Coordinates of C-alpha atoms in Angstrom, one line a residue:
M1 CA -43.1 159.1 -8.0
Q2 CA -41.1 162.3 -7.4
S3 CA -38.1 159.9 -6.2
R4 CA -38.0 158.1 -9.4
P5 CA -37.2 161.1 -11.6
R6 CA -34.6 162.6 -9.0
N7 CA -32.6 158.9 -9.1
N8 CA -32.6 158.8 -13.1
G9 CA -31.0 162.3 -13.1
R10 CA -28.2 161.3 -10.8
L11 CA -27.5 158.4 -13.1
D12 CA -27.2 160.6 -15.9
E13 CA -24.7 162.9 -14.2
D14 CA -22.5 159.6 -13.1
G15 CA -22.7 158.6 -16.9
T16 CA -21.3 161.9 -17.9
D17 CA -18.5 161.5 -15.5
L18 CA -17.6 158.2 -16.4
N19 CA -17.4 159.3 -20.2
T20 CA -15.1 162.1 -19.1
L21 CA -12.9 160.0 -17.1
K22 CA -12.6 157.5 -20.1
H23 CA -12.1 160.1 -22.6
Q24 CA -8.9 161.5 -20.3
L25 CA -7.7 157.7 -19.9
G26 CA -7.4 157.2 -23.6
R27 CA -5.5 160.6 -23.6
M28 CA -3.3 159.4 -21.0
D29 CA -2.7 156.0 -22.9
A30 CA -1.6 157.8 -25.8
L31 CA 0.7 159.8 -24.1
S32 CA 2.4 156.8 -22.1
G33 CA 2.7 155.2 -25.5
Q34 CA 4.6 158.0 -26.9
L35 CA 6.8 158.3 -23.9
T36 CA 7.6 154.5 -24.0
G37 CA 8.4 155.3 -27.5
I38 CA 10.9 158.3 -26.6
L39 CA 12.6 156.2 -23.9
N40 CA 13.2 153.4 -26.3
G41 CA 14.6 155.5 -28.7
F42 CA 16.8 156.8 -26.1
D43 CA 17.9 153.3 -24.9
G44 CA 19.0 152.3 -28.3
R45 CA 21.0 155.5 -28.9
L46 CA 22.8 154.7 -25.5
M47 CA 23.6 151.1 -26.8
K48 CA 25.1 152.8 -29.6
L49 CA 26.9 155.3 -27.6
E50 CA 28.3 152.5 -25.5
Q51 CA 29.4 150.5 -28.1
S52 CA 31.4 153.6 -29.6
I53 CA 33.0 154.4 -26.0
L54 CA 34.1 150.9 -25.1
P55 CA 37.1 150.7 -27.4
I56 CA 38.0 153.8 -26.2
H57 CA 37.9 152.7 -22.5
R58 CA 39.7 149.9 -23.3
A59 CA 42.8 151.6 -24.8
T60 CA 42.6 154.1 -22.0
Q61 CA 43.0 151.1 -19.6
N62 CA 45.8 149.6 -21.5
L63 CA 47.4 153.1 -21.7
T64 CA 47.1 153.4 -17.8
R65 CA 48.7 149.9 -17.3
I66 CA 51.4 150.6 -19.5
A67 CA 52.0 154.1 -17.6
N68 CA 52.1 152.2 -14.5
N69 CA 54.6 149.5 -15.5
V70 CA 56.8 152.3 -16.9
D71 CA 56.3 154.0 -13.8
A72 CA 57.4 151.0 -11.8
A73 CA 60.2 150.2 -14.3
L74 CA 61.7 153.6 -13.5
L75 CA 61.3 153.3 -9.9
S76 CA 63.0 149.8 -9.9
T77 CA 65.6 150.9 -12.3
E78 CA 66.2 154.0 -10.1
S79 CA 66.4 151.8 -6.9
I80 CA 68.7 149.1 -8.7
V81 CA 70.9 152.2 -9.7
D82 CA 71.2 153.6 -6.2
C83 CA 71.8 149.9 -4.9
L84 CA 74.6 149.9 -7.7
N85 CA 75.9 153.3 -6.4
L86 CA 75.7 152.5 -2.8
P87 CA 78.9 150.3 -2.4
S88 CA 81.0 153.1 -3.6
K89 CA 79.3 155.7 -1.3
E90 CA 79.7 153.3 1.8
E91 CA 82.8 151.4 0.8
A92 CA 85.1 153.9 2.5
F93 CA 83.3 154.1 5.5
L94 CA 82.9 150.3 6.0
L95 CA 86.4 149.5 5.2
K96 CA 87.4 152.2 7.8
G97 CA 85.7 150.2 10.6
P98 CA 83.0 151.2 13.2
D99 CA 83.6 154.0 15.6
E100 CA 83.8 152.4 19.2
N101 CA 82.0 155.2 20.7
N102 CA 78.9 154.9 18.4
V103 CA 78.9 151.8 16.6
L104 CA 75.0 152.3 15.2
P105 CA 76.0 154.3 12.2
Y106 CA 78.1 151.5 11.1
L107 CA 75.4 148.9 11.6
K108 CA 72.9 151.1 9.7
A109 CA 75.3 151.3 6.6
M110 CA 75.8 147.3 6.8
G111 CA 71.9 146.9 7.1
R112 CA 71.7 149.5 3.9
L113 CA 74.2 147.7 2.0
K114 CA 72.6 144.2 2.9
D115 CA 69.0 145.4 1.7
A116 CA 70.7 146.7 -1.3
A117 CA 72.2 143.3 -2.2
D118 CA 68.8 141.7 -1.4
T119 CA 67.2 144.2 -3.8
I120 CA 69.6 143.4 -6.8
E121 CA 69.4 139.5 -6.0
K122 CA 65.3 139.9 -6.3
S123 CA 66.0 141.4 -9.6
H124 CA 67.7 138.2 -11.1
L125 CA 69.6 140.5 -13.4
R126 CA 72.7 138.6 -14.5
S127 CA 74.5 141.6 -15.3
C128 CA 74.6 142.5 -11.7
D129 CA 75.8 139.4 -10.4
K130 CA 79.4 141.1 -10.2
A131 CA 77.8 143.8 -8.1
V132 CA 76.3 141.6 -5.8
Y133 CA 79.5 139.7 -5.3
Q134 CA 81.2 143.2 -4.4
M135 CA 78.6 143.9 -2.0
K136 CA 78.9 140.7 -0.2
Q137 CA 82.6 141.0 -0.3
L138 CA 82.1 144.6 1.3
L139 CA 79.8 142.9 3.8
K140 CA 82.3 140.4 4.8
A141 CA 84.9 142.9 5.3
G142 CA 82.5 145.0 7.5
M143 CA 81.6 141.6 9.4
L144 CA 85.4 141.2 10.1
H145 CA 85.8 144.7 11.4
L146 CA 82.8 143.8 13.7
E147 CA 84.4 140.7 14.8
T148 CA 87.6 142.7 15.5
L149 CA 85.4 145.0 17.4
F150 CA 83.8 142.2 19.5
R151 CA 87.2 140.6 20.2
K152 CA 88.5 144.0 21.6
W153 CA 85.4 144.7 23.5
L154 CA 85.3 141.1 24.7
S155 CA 89.1 141.6 25.8
S156 CA 88.2 145.0 27.7
I157 CA 85.8 143.4 30.0
S158 CA 87.9 140.5 30.7
S159 CA 90.7 141.7 32.8
P160 CA 91.5 139.7 35.8
V161 CA 89.8 140.4 39.0
D162 CA 91.0 140.2 42.6
V163 CA 89.5 137.6 45.3
N164 CA 86.9 140.4 46.7
T165 CA 85.2 140.8 43.1
M166 CA 85.0 136.9 42.5
L167 CA 83.4 136.8 45.9
G168 CA 81.1 139.6 45.5
S169 CA 78.3 140.3 43.0
N170 CA 78.8 140.3 39.3
N171 CA 75.5 142.4 38.8
D172 CA 77.5 145.5 38.2
L173 CA 79.2 143.7 35.2
M174 CA 76.0 142.3 33.6
S175 CA 74.2 145.5 33.8
S176 CA 77.0 147.7 32.5
Q177 CA 76.8 149.6 29.4
S178 CA 80.1 147.8 27.8
M179 CA 78.2 144.4 28.4
K180 CA 74.8 145.9 26.9
Q181 CA 77.0 146.8 23.7
L182 CA 78.9 143.8 23.5
S183 CA 75.7 141.7 23.7
Q184 CA 73.7 143.7 21.1
L185 CA 76.7 143.2 18.9
S186 CA 77.2 139.5 19.2
T187 CA 73.2 139.3 18.7
Y188 CA 73.5 141.5 15.4
I189 CA 76.4 139.5 14.2
A190 CA 74.6 136.2 14.7
T191 CA 71.6 137.0 13.2
S192 CA 73.3 138.5 10.1
E193 CA 75.2 135.3 9.1
T194 CA 72.7 133.7 7.5
E195 CA 71.7 136.9 5.3
I196 CA 75.2 137.8 4.7
G197 CA 76.5 134.1 3.8
Y198 CA 79.6 134.9 6.3
T199 CA 79.8 132.7 9.1
V200 CA 81.3 134.1 12.6
D201 CA 82.3 131.4 15.0
F202 CA 82.8 133.0 18.2
T203 CA 84.0 129.8 19.9
K204 CA 87.9 130.1 19.6
P205 CA 88.3 133.8 20.4
Y206 CA 85.8 133.3 23.3
I207 CA 87.9 130.6 24.7
D208 CA 91.0 132.3 24.0
I209 CA 90.1 135.5 26.0
R210 CA 88.1 134.1 28.7
S211 CA 90.1 131.2 29.6
T212 CA 92.8 133.7 30.2
Y213 CA 90.6 135.6 32.1
L214 CA 89.8 133.1 34.3
T215 CA 93.2 131.4 34.7
K216 CA 94.9 134.7 35.4
S217 CA 92.2 135.6 38.0
L218 CA 92.4 132.1 39.8
H219 CA 96.3 131.7 39.6
P220 CA 97.0 133.5 42.8
L221 CA 94.6 131.5 44.7
S222 CA 96.2 128.2 43.5
Q223 CA 99.7 129.5 44.6
S224 CA 98.7 130.6 48.1
A225 CA 96.7 127.2 48.7
Q226 CA 99.9 125.5 48.5
L227 CA 101.5 127.6 51.2
S228 CA 99.0 128.6 53.8
E229 CA 97.9 125.1 54.7
K230 CA 101.4 124.2 55.0
H231 CA 102.2 126.4 57.8
Q232 CA 99.0 126.8 59.7
G233 CA 99.3 123.1 61.2
V234 CA 97.5 122.9 64.5
S235 CA 96.5 126.6 64.7
Y236 CA 94.3 126.0 61.7
E237 CA 90.8 127.6 62.0
K238 CA 87.6 126.3 60.4
G239 CA 87.0 128.0 57.0
S240 CA 90.5 129.7 56.8
S241 CA 91.8 127.2 54.2
E242 CA 93.2 129.1 51.2
F243 CA 91.9 126.2 49.2
I244 CA 88.3 126.6 50.3
K245 CA 88.7 130.3 49.2
Y246 CA 90.0 129.1 45.8
L247 CA 87.0 126.4 45.6
D248 CA 84.6 129.0 46.4
C249 CA 86.0 131.4 44.0
F250 CA 86.1 128.7 41.0
A251 CA 82.5 127.7 41.8
R252 CA 81.1 131.4 41.6
M253 CA 83.4 132.1 38.4
V254 CA 82.0 129.1 36.7
K255 CA 78.4 130.5 37.7
S256 CA 79.4 133.8 36.5
E257 CA 80.7 132.8 33.2
L258 CA 77.5 130.6 32.6
E259 CA 75.5 133.8 33.2
F260 CA 77.9 135.6 30.9
S261 CA 78.1 133.5 28.1
S262 CA 74.3 133.1 27.9
K263 CA 74.1 137.0 27.0
I264 CA 76.8 136.9 24.3
L265 CA 76.6 133.5 22.6
G266 CA 73.1 132.8 21.5
N267 CA 73.8 129.3 19.8
P268 CA 73.5 126.7 22.4
Q269 CA 75.8 124.2 20.8
R270 CA 78.6 126.9 20.3
R271 CA 77.9 128.0 23.9
T272 CA 78.3 124.6 25.2
T273 CA 81.6 124.1 23.4
A274 CA 82.9 127.6 24.4
L275 CA 82.0 127.1 28.1
K276 CA 83.9 123.5 28.1
G277 CA 86.9 125.0 26.2
T278 CA 87.0 128.0 28.6
L279 CA 86.7 126.5 31.7
A280 CA 89.2 123.5 31.0
P281 CA 92.4 125.0 31.8
A282 CA 90.9 126.7 35.2
E283 CA 89.3 123.2 36.1
T284 CA 92.8 121.6 35.3
E285 CA 94.7 124.0 37.4
L286 CA 92.2 123.5 40.3
V287 CA 92.6 119.8 40.0
M288 CA 96.3 119.9 40.2
A289 CA 96.5 122.5 43.0
G290 CA 94.1 120.3 44.9
R291 CA 96.1 117.0 44.0
Q292 CA 99.4 118.4 45.1
L293 CA 97.8 119.9 48.4
N294 CA 96.6 116.7 49.2
S295 CA 99.8 114.9 48.7
M296 CA 101.4 117.3 51.0
A297 CA 98.5 116.7 53.4
K298 CA 99.2 113.1 53.4
R299 CA 102.9 113.5 54.5
L300 CA 102.0 115.8 57.4
H301 CA 100.9 114.7 61.0
Y302 CA 97.2 114.1 61.2
T303 CA 96.8 117.2 63.3
D304 CA 98.4 119.3 60.8
S305 CA 96.2 118.2 58.2
V306 CA 92.8 119.0 59.4
F307 CA 92.0 121.2 56.8
V308 CA 91.2 118.3 54.5
F309 CA 87.8 117.9 56.4
D310 CA 87.2 121.5 55.8
I311 CA 87.8 121.2 52.0
V312 CA 85.6 118.2 51.9
E313 CA 82.8 119.9 53.7
K314 CA 82.9 123.1 51.5
Y315 CA 82.9 120.7 48.5
D316 CA 80.1 118.6 49.6
K317 CA 77.9 121.5 50.9
E318 CA 78.2 124.1 48.3
C319 CA 80.3 123.3 45.2
A320 CA 79.2 119.9 44.3
P321 CA 75.6 120.9 43.9
L322 CA 76.6 123.9 41.8
L323 CA 78.7 121.9 39.5
L324 CA 76.1 119.1 39.3
E325 CA 73.6 121.9 38.0
M326 CA 76.1 122.7 35.4
S327 CA 77.4 119.3 34.5
S328 CA 76.9 119.8 30.9
E329 CA 79.3 122.6 30.7
V330 CA 81.7 121.3 33.4
N331 CA 83.7 118.1 33.5
S332 CA 83.1 117.7 37.1
G333 CA 84.7 114.1 37.2
E334 CA 88.3 115.3 37.8
I335 CA 87.0 117.6 40.4
E336 CA 85.2 114.7 42.1
D337 CA 88.2 112.5 41.8
M338 CA 90.2 115.3 43.3
T339 CA 87.9 115.6 46.6
H340 CA 87.9 111.7 46.6
G341 CA 91.5 112.1 47.4
F342 CA 90.9 114.5 50.3
K343 CA 88.3 112.0 51.6
S344 CA 90.7 109.3 51.4
T345 CA 93.5 111.4 53.3
A346 CA 90.8 112.1 56.0
L347 CA 90.2 108.4 56.4
K348 CA 93.8 108.0 56.7
N349 CA 93.9 110.6 59.4
I350 CA 91.3 108.8 61.3
Y351 CA 93.1 105.9 61.3
E352 CA 96.3 107.3 62.3
F353 CA 94.6 109.1 65.1
I354 CA 93.4 106.2 66.7
E355 CA 96.8 104.2 66.2
D356 CA 98.7 107.1 67.6
I357 CA 96.3 106.7 70.8
K358 CA 97.0 103.1 70.9
G359 CA 101.0 104.1 71.0
K360 CA 101.8 102.0 67.9
R361 CA 103.6 105.0 66.4
D362 CA 105.6 105.7 69.2
N363 CA 109.2 104.1 69.7
N364 CA 109.2 104.9 73.4
V365 CA 105.9 105.3 75.1
Y366 CA 107.8 106.6 78.2
L367 CA 109.6 109.2 76.4
N368 CA 107.2 112.1 77.1
L369 CA 106.2 111.4 80.6
S370 CA 106.5 114.7 82.7
S371 CA 108.3 114.5 86.1
D372 CA 105.4 116.0 88.0
G373 CA 102.5 114.0 86.6
T374 CA 100.5 116.2 85.2
V375 CA 98.2 115.8 82.3
H376 CA 100.0 114.3 79.4
E377 CA 100.1 115.7 76.0
M378 CA 98.5 112.9 74.5
T379 CA 95.2 113.3 76.8
S380 CA 95.4 116.8 75.7
N381 CA 96.0 116.2 71.8
T382 CA 93.2 113.7 71.9
L383 CA 90.6 115.7 73.3
N384 CA 91.6 118.7 71.2
Y385 CA 91.2 116.5 68.1
L386 CA 88.0 115.3 68.9
K387 CA 86.9 118.8 69.3
R388 CA 88.1 119.5 65.9
L389 CA 86.6 116.6 64.5
Y390 CA 83.3 117.6 65.9
L391 CA 83.6 120.8 64.2
W392 CA 83.3 119.2 60.9
R393 CA 80.7 116.4 62.0
D394 CA 78.8 116.8 59.1
T395 CA 81.9 115.2 57.2
V396 CA 83.2 113.1 59.8
E397 CA 79.9 111.2 59.9
P398 CA 79.7 109.9 56.6
L399 CA 83.0 109.1 56.5
L400 CA 82.4 106.8 59.6
V401 CA 79.6 105.4 57.8
S402 CA 81.4 104.4 55.0
M403 CA 84.2 103.0 57.2
G404 CA 81.6 101.1 59.3
E405 CA 81.5 100.5 62.8
G406 CA 84.9 99.6 64.2
G407 CA 86.3 100.4 60.4
W408 CA 88.7 103.1 62.2
N409 CA 90.8 100.4 63.5
V410 CA 91.7 98.9 60.1
P411 CA 93.9 100.5 57.7
P412 CA 91.7 102.6 55.0
T413 CA 91.6 100.5 51.5
G414 CA 91.6 103.3 49.2
H415 CA 88.4 101.9 47.5
P416 CA 85.9 104.2 45.9
L417 CA 83.7 106.0 48.5
S418 CA 79.9 105.8 48.2
D419 CA 78.3 109.1 47.9
Q420 CA 78.3 110.8 51.3
R421 CA 75.6 113.2 50.7
S422 CA 72.9 110.3 51.0
Y423 CA 74.0 108.8 54.0
D424 CA 71.5 108.1 57.0
P425 CA 72.1 110.9 59.6
S426 CA 71.1 109.1 62.5
L427 CA 73.3 106.1 61.6
G428 CA 76.1 108.6 61.3
A429 CA 75.3 110.4 64.6
A430 CA 75.6 107.1 66.5
L431 CA 78.7 105.8 64.6
L432 CA 80.5 109.2 65.6
Q433 CA 79.3 108.6 69.5
K434 CA 80.6 105.0 69.2
F435 CA 83.8 106.6 67.8
F436 CA 84.5 109.0 70.4
V437 CA 83.8 106.6 73.0
D438 CA 86.2 104.1 71.7
V439 CA 88.9 106.8 71.3
L440 CA 88.4 107.5 75.1
D441 CA 88.6 103.9 76.1
Q442 CA 91.7 103.5 74.1
M443 CA 93.1 106.6 75.5
T444 CA 92.3 105.0 79.1
I445 CA 94.0 101.8 78.4
S446 CA 97.3 104.0 77.0
L447 CA 97.5 105.9 80.0
H448 CA 97.5 102.8 82.2
F449 CA 100.2 101.6 80.2
K450 CA 102.1 105.0 80.0
S451 CA 101.7 105.3 83.9
R452 CA 104.0 102.4 84.3
G453 CA 107.0 104.6 83.4
Y454 CA 106.7 106.3 86.9
K455 CA 109.0 104.3 89.7
K456 CA 106.5 106.0 92.5
P457 CA 103.1 104.9 93.2
T458 CA 102.1 108.2 94.2
L459 CA 103.3 109.7 90.7
V460 CA 101.1 106.8 89.2
N461 CA 98.1 107.9 91.1
L462 CA 98.6 111.8 90.6
F463 CA 99.2 111.1 86.8
L464 CA 96.1 109.2 86.2
M465 CA 94.1 111.4 88.4
N466 CA 95.1 114.6 86.5
N467 CA 94.5 113.0 83.2
Y468 CA 91.0 111.3 84.1
N469 CA 89.9 114.7 85.8
H470 CA 90.9 116.5 82.7
T471 CA 89.0 114.2 80.4
L472 CA 85.9 114.3 83.0
R473 CA 86.0 118.0 82.9
Q474 CA 86.3 118.2 79.0
I475 CA 83.4 115.8 78.2
R476 CA 81.2 117.9 80.4
S477 CA 82.0 121.3 78.6
P478 CA 80.9 122.2 74.9
P479 CA 81.2 120.9 72.5
L480 CA 81.8 117.3 73.7
N481 CA 78.8 117.1 76.2
S482 CA 76.5 117.0 73.1
I483 CA 78.2 113.7 72.3
F484 CA 79.3 111.9 75.5
D485 CA 76.3 110.9 77.6
E486 CA 75.9 110.0 81.5
I487 CA 77.5 107.0 81.4
S488 CA 80.8 108.2 80.0
E489 CA 80.8 111.0 82.7
A490 CA 80.1 108.3 85.5
K491 CA 82.8 106.0 84.1
F492 CA 85.4 108.9 84.7
S493 CA 84.0 110.0 87.8
R494 CA 84.8 106.7 89.3
L495 CA 88.0 106.4 87.7
V496 CA 89.0 110.0 89.4
K497 CA 87.4 108.8 92.8
K498 CA 89.5 105.5 92.5
Q499 CA 92.8 107.7 92.0
L500 CA 91.8 110.1 95.0
D501 CA 91.4 107.1 97.3
A502 CA 94.8 105.7 96.0
Y503 CA 96.5 108.9 96.4
Q504 CA 95.6 108.8 100.0
E505 CA 97.7 105.7 100.7
S506 CA 100.9 107.8 99.8
W507 CA 100.2 109.4 103.5
K508 CA 99.8 106.0 105.3
P509 CA 103.6 106.3 106.9
C510 CA 102.3 109.8 108.4
V511 CA 98.8 108.1 109.6
E512 CA 100.6 105.0 110.9
N513 CA 102.6 107.3 113.3
L514 CA 99.6 109.0 114.6
M515 CA 97.6 105.8 115.5
D516 CA 96.0 106.2 118.8
V517 CA 97.8 104.5 121.5
T518 CA 96.1 103.8 124.9
Y519 CA 98.1 102.0 127.8
V520 CA 95.9 99.7 130.1
R521 CA 97.5 98.1 133.2
G522 CA 95.5 96.1 135.6
G523 CA 92.3 96.3 133.8
A524 CA 92.6 100.3 134.0
I525 CA 93.7 102.9 131.7
K526 CA 97.0 104.3 132.7
N527 CA 96.9 108.2 133.0
S528 CA 100.7 108.5 133.3
M529 CA 103.4 107.0 131.1
G530 CA 107.1 105.7 132.0
N531 CA 110.1 106.9 130.4
G532 CA 110.1 103.9 127.9
E533 CA 106.5 104.9 126.9
R534 CA 107.4 108.6 126.7
Q535 CA 110.2 107.9 124.3
L536 CA 108.3 105.9 122.2
I537 CA 105.6 108.7 122.0
K538 CA 108.5 111.1 121.2
D539 CA 109.8 108.7 118.5
K540 CA 106.3 108.7 116.9
F541 CA 106.3 112.5 116.8
K542 CA 109.6 112.4 115.2
N543 CA 108.9 109.8 112.6
F544 CA 105.7 111.5 111.7
N545 CA 108.0 115.0 111.3
T546 CA 110.4 113.2 109.3
E547 CA 107.8 111.0 107.0
F548 CA 105.6 114.4 106.8
E549 CA 108.9 116.5 105.5
D550 CA 109.9 113.9 103.0
I551 CA 106.2 113.4 101.8
W552 CA 105.8 117.1 101.5
R553 CA 109.3 117.8 99.9
A554 CA 108.5 115.1 97.4
Q555 CA 104.9 116.2 96.5
T556 CA 106.0 119.7 96.1
T557 CA 107.6 118.9 92.8
Y558 CA 104.3 117.1 91.7
A559 CA 101.4 119.0 89.8
V560 CA 97.9 119.0 90.0
P561 CA 96.8 121.8 87.3
D562 CA 93.0 121.8 88.1
T563 CA 92.4 124.2 90.8
E564 CA 89.3 122.5 92.3
L565 CA 90.8 119.0 92.2
R566 CA 93.9 120.3 93.8
Q567 CA 91.8 121.7 96.8
Q568 CA 89.8 118.3 97.0
V569 CA 93.2 116.5 97.3
I570 CA 94.4 119.0 100.1
R571 CA 91.1 118.7 101.9
D572 CA 91.0 115.1 101.8
V573 CA 94.4 114.9 103.2
K574 CA 93.6 117.4 105.9
N575 CA 90.5 115.5 106.8
V576 CA 92.4 112.6 107.8
L577 CA 95.7 113.9 109.2
V578 CA 94.7 117.0 111.3
P579 CA 91.8 115.2 113.4
M580 CA 94.3 112.3 113.9
Y581 CA 97.1 114.9 114.6
C582 CA 95.0 116.5 117.2
R583 CA 93.7 113.3 119.0
F584 CA 97.3 112.4 119.3
M585 CA 98.4 115.5 120.6
D586 CA 95.5 115.4 123.3
K587 CA 96.6 112.0 124.3

């Protein structure tokens, strides 16, 4: 009962609190309504303010744009005025020409004038057309000065050089300051052509200057090549040809010119045209010198014109590959024709060599026989020439391949030769050996024929023995021992032995007087001789001494130049005569 009044009291208090809160919420709603009215009033006023300020803002923007346009117009006008004033400022400097020691200020002045002309042209002001024309004329005048400077600088580094310089490296020139300046100048001029509208073609001045440089540098070699080979003859040493040096220098100069032009002439088409024009005079002189030298070689004896093998080898191994790489710039056709002429002469020399051994070129085959039976000059010359051909085996082998087996016995036809740089090496080596063996076989036949010029059989034997022995020693020694095999050695060994045996017959008269004589009587050997028998023995001794003196007197005029062979000949004679003489004395 007591808890119910208590609960009713709490409800009354909560009702009172709710009423209070309700009253306060009402007041808050009233305040919120007032604030909303105030804010709505502000919003209306702001909209009115915006409407009032917007025209002013737009006007301000227009004024700003106009001000900016005015500033830009003033700057543009100022720039155009400066550009129009630039020719009068730079004219004297540009017309004077660049300073060779410092061309950069001149190039900068040209650049400023070029920029000024571009600026005025972009303005599209008709009133400035005359000024633009004047600027371009001034730029052309400046380009002419730069072109003149290019010619001068090109000439300054195009002085003729000597042989040592040509055979050396050109790195010093390519990395020199003058070369760098010339390259920069040519690059500037080339890149400015389209902008300035003035085309500078360096082709003609480049050809004029560089062709003179090449021709003057190589001309001394052209002259010396005509003289040196003519006087060297059989004393010629491999690699000593002046024309080889000429070829080497020409190839090096062509390669150097190609590198040089690539740094100077940026336009590939112009560069190719310039190179062809530059190299043509030097190439023509080379071909002319080569053909004159070949004509001289054809008139010389084949032993005096071995330099043609050297020239062909040099060209095929070194010059031809280099010129092939530069075939687009160098007209190697004429040079190939010139080299073909040298190859034809080499073929002719091989044919004349074999014909000379056959004796078909001798009017009298017995004319050059020595009285002492020594080695014939044909033998020495033949073996020496074979050695010389071996020096150029890389050239001789393809020539023999082009002739075919046995073709060296037929006169050359003069038909174009196939590419010798693509022959079969094994076939070439086989033909070289066959050719060398044929040469010695023909030489053996010719020696037999020449030996008939001697009236005494002993001289015939000594002559053949000396020549066969000399040949045997040569084919056993370098370099011919790498060509001839054991079959060739055995053949000449038999020939020498045969002549040694035949030579013993020259002592037969002495031997006959020393033949053992034993007297038998009544079936028993007589130990004593009668007067007639003693006289017979005395006559044999006398005849032996007479024959020996005659043979000795005659053979002291004979020659066996090889010491070992001479000792063998003496030993063989002693091995026969001395024992027989001793036995005869004992009897």
